[in-house]
């Protein structure tokens, strides 16, 4: 699990959140399940500003649950969208989806 999500971060969250820890993880999963399709829609609409905002939000929430790999990929997408360079955005969104699958599996094991 440590290669997908940082176990120290999760332990700290579990200690702080106590009984709300599972809710936090489920909220992250649900949010990502909504945001990732929105990334595709925003790319299809060539809406770099909304794509950047959405990538930024997903980056932050990924970081909060210790998903460093997903955070990094979202950061790359945010940077490209900030520069309105969307040529590679589809591939990056595919990478976000793949990494989210790994993160989701790791977090589901804790629920």
mmCIF file of C-alpha atoms in Angstrom:
data_model
loop_
_atom_site.group_PDB
_atom_site.id
_atom_site.type_symbol
_atom_site.label_atom_id
_atom_site.label_comp_id
_atom_site.label_asym_id
_atom_site.label_seq_id
_atom_site.Cartn_x
_atom_site.Cartn_y
_atom_site.Cartn_z
ATOM 1 C CA UNK A 1 0.000 0.000 0.000
ATOM 2 C CA UNK A 2 2.898 2.342 0.778
ATOM 3 C CA UNK A 3 3.776 2.727 -2.899
ATOM 4 C CA UNK A 4 0.233 3.971 -3.684
ATOM 5 C CA UNK A 5 -0.725 5.898 -0.551
ATOM 6 C CA UNK A 6 1.519 7.043 2.258
ATOM 7 C CA UNK A 7 0.743 4.875 5.264
ATOM 8 C CA UNK A 8 2.095 7.459 7.715
ATOM 9 C CA UNK A 9 -0.310 10.068 6.361
ATOM 10 C CA UNK A 10 -3.197 7.617 6.630
ATOM 11 C CA UNK A 11 -2.246 6.667 10.195
ATOM 12 C CA UNK A 12 -2.137 10.324 11.182
ATOM 13 C CA UNK A 13 -5.535 10.930 9.556
ATOM 14 C CA UNK A 14 -6.974 7.894 11.285
ATOM 15 C CA UNK A 15 -5.725 9.140 14.632
ATOM 16 C CA UNK A 16 -7.102 12.648 14.086
ATOM 17 C CA UNK A 17 -10.375 11.694 12.404
ATOM 18 C CA UNK A 18 -11.128 8.693 14.628
ATOM 19 C CA UNK A 19 -14.639 7.396 13.762
ATOM 20 C CA UNK A 20 -14.895 9.790 10.800
ATOM 21 C CA UNK A 21 -11.853 8.281 9.068
ATOM 22 C CA UNK A 22 -13.891 5.921 6.848
ATOM 23 C CA UNK A 23 -16.159 8.837 5.889
ATOM 24 C CA UNK A 24 -13.116 10.876 4.867
ATOM 25 C CA UNK A 25 -11.831 8.081 2.629
ATOM 26 C CA UNK A 26 -15.250 7.487 1.094
ATOM 27 C CA UNK A 27 -15.701 11.213 0.474
ATOM 28 C CA UNK A 28 -12.373 11.309 -1.369
ATOM 29 C CA UNK A 29 -13.352 8.302 -3.493
ATOM 30 C CA UNK A 30 -16.781 9.730 -4.307
ATOM 31 C CA UNK A 31 -15.314 13.128 -5.154
ATOM 32 C CA UNK A 32 -12.722 11.608 -7.487
ATOM 33 C CA UNK A 33 -15.403 9.496 -9.184
ATOM 34 C CA UNK A 34 -17.195 12.753 -9.986
ATOM 35 C CA UNK A 35 -14.164 14.868 -10.866
ATOM 36 C CA UNK A 36 -12.361 12.497 -13.239
ATOM 37 C CA UNK A 37 -15.224 12.372 -15.777
ATOM 38 C CA UNK A 38 -15.474 16.166 -15.439
ATOM 39 C CA UNK A 39 -11.816 16.416 -16.460
ATOM 40 C CA UNK A 40 -12.673 14.617 -19.697
ATOM 41 C CA UNK A 41 -15.705 16.837 -20.300
ATOM 42 C CA UNK A 42 -13.644 19.961 -19.706
ATOM 43 C CA UNK A 43 -10.951 18.725 -22.059
ATOM 44 C CA UNK A 44 -13.547 17.899 -24.730
ATOM 45 C CA UNK A 45 -14.982 21.413 -24.313
ATOM 46 C CA UNK A 46 -11.436 22.856 -24.507
ATOM 47 C CA UNK A 47 -12.118 24.607 -21.202
ATOM 48 C CA UNK A 48 -8.597 25.013 -19.849
ATOM 49 C CA UNK A 49 -9.657 27.208 -16.918
ATOM 50 C CA UNK A 50 -12.180 24.721 -15.501
ATOM 51 C CA UNK A 51 -9.804 21.844 -16.231
ATOM 52 C CA UNK A 52 -7.101 23.626 -14.226
ATOM 53 C CA UNK A 53 -9.451 24.278 -11.296
ATOM 54 C CA UNK A 54 -10.693 20.704 -11.254
ATOM 55 C CA UNK A 55 -7.159 19.274 -11.509
ATOM 56 C CA UNK A 56 -6.107 21.588 -8.666
ATOM 57 C CA UNK A 57 -8.951 20.357 -6.423
ATOM 58 C CA UNK A 58 -8.203 16.720 -7.205
ATOM 59 C CA UNK A 59 -4.505 17.349 -6.558
ATOM 60 C CA UNK A 60 -5.289 18.776 -3.136
ATOM 61 C CA UNK A 61 -7.630 16.020 -2.066
ATOM 62 C CA UNK A 62 -5.182 13.377 -3.311
ATOM 63 C CA UNK A 63 -2.450 14.954 -1.235
ATOM 64 C CA UNK A 64 -4.706 14.999 1.801
ATOM 65 C CA UNK A 65 -5.076 11.199 1.702
ATOM 66 C CA UNK A 66 -1.393 10.603 0.982
ATOM 67 C CA UNK A 67 -1.771 9.631 -2.678
ATOM 68 C CA UNK A 68 1.488 11.229 -3.828
ATOM 69 C CA UNK A 69 1.530 9.647 -7.279
ATOM 70 C CA UNK A 70 -1.958 10.890 -8.050
ATOM 71 C CA UNK A 71 -1.057 14.302 -6.634
ATOM 72 C CA UNK A 72 1.916 14.530 -9.003
ATOM 73 C CA UNK A 73 -0.103 13.546 -12.068
ATOM 74 C CA UNK A 74 -2.844 16.052 -11.206
ATOM 75 C CA UNK A 75 -0.165 18.704 -10.770
ATOM 76 C CA UNK A 76 1.098 18.030 -14.303
ATOM 77 C CA UNK A 77 -2.432 18.380 -15.672
ATOM 78 C CA UNK A 78 -2.990 21.577 -13.703
ATOM 79 C CA UNK A 79 0.243 23.041 -15.059
ATOM 80 C CA UNK A 80 -0.612 22.219 -18.670
ATOM 81 C CA UNK A 81 -4.118 23.602 -18.307
ATOM 82 C CA UNK A 82 -2.702 26.754 -16.710
ATOM 83 C CA UNK A 83 -0.655 27.253 -19.880
ATOM 84 C CA UNK A 84 -3.622 26.236 -22.124
ATOM 85 C CA UNK A 85 -1.461 23.425 -23.535
ATOM 86 C CA UNK A 86 -4.020 20.635 -23.699
ATOM 87 C CA UNK A 87 -2.436 18.415 -26.360
ATOM 88 C CA UNK A 88 -1.190 15.886 -23.779
ATOM 89 C CA UNK A 89 -4.091 16.322 -21.365
ATOM 90 C CA UNK A 90 -5.952 13.219 -22.563
ATOM 91 C CA UNK A 91 -2.966 10.999 -21.789
ATOM 92 C CA UNK A 92 -2.549 12.626 -18.393
ATOM 93 C CA UNK A 93 -6.232 12.110 -17.583
ATOM 94 C CA UNK A 94 -5.771 8.428 -18.521
ATOM 95 C CA UNK A 95 -2.851 8.304 -16.081
ATOM 96 C CA UNK A 96 -4.990 9.932 -13.373
ATOM 97 C CA UNK A 97 -7.692 7.307 -13.942
ATOM 98 C CA UNK A 98 -5.189 4.468 -13.731
ATOM 99 C CA UNK A 99 -3.562 5.826 -10.577
ATOM 100 C CA UNK A 100 -6.957 6.491 -9.002
ATOM 101 C CA UNK A 101 -7.819 2.820 -9.577
ATOM 102 C CA UNK A 102 -4.772 1.842 -7.541
ATOM 103 C CA UNK A 103 -5.489 4.445 -4.850
ATOM 104 C CA UNK A 104 -9.148 3.424 -4.639
ATOM 105 C CA UNK A 105 -8.217 -0.239 -4.159
ATOM 106 C CA UNK A 106 -5.768 0.660 -1.392
ATOM 107 C CA UNK A 107 -8.282 2.894 0.386
ATOM 108 C CA UNK A 108 -11.137 0.416 -0.004
ATOM 109 C CA UNK A 109 -8.993 -2.111 1.856
ATOM 110 C CA UNK A 110 -9.158 0.258 4.839
ATOM 111 C CA UNK A 111 -12.919 0.753 4.766
#
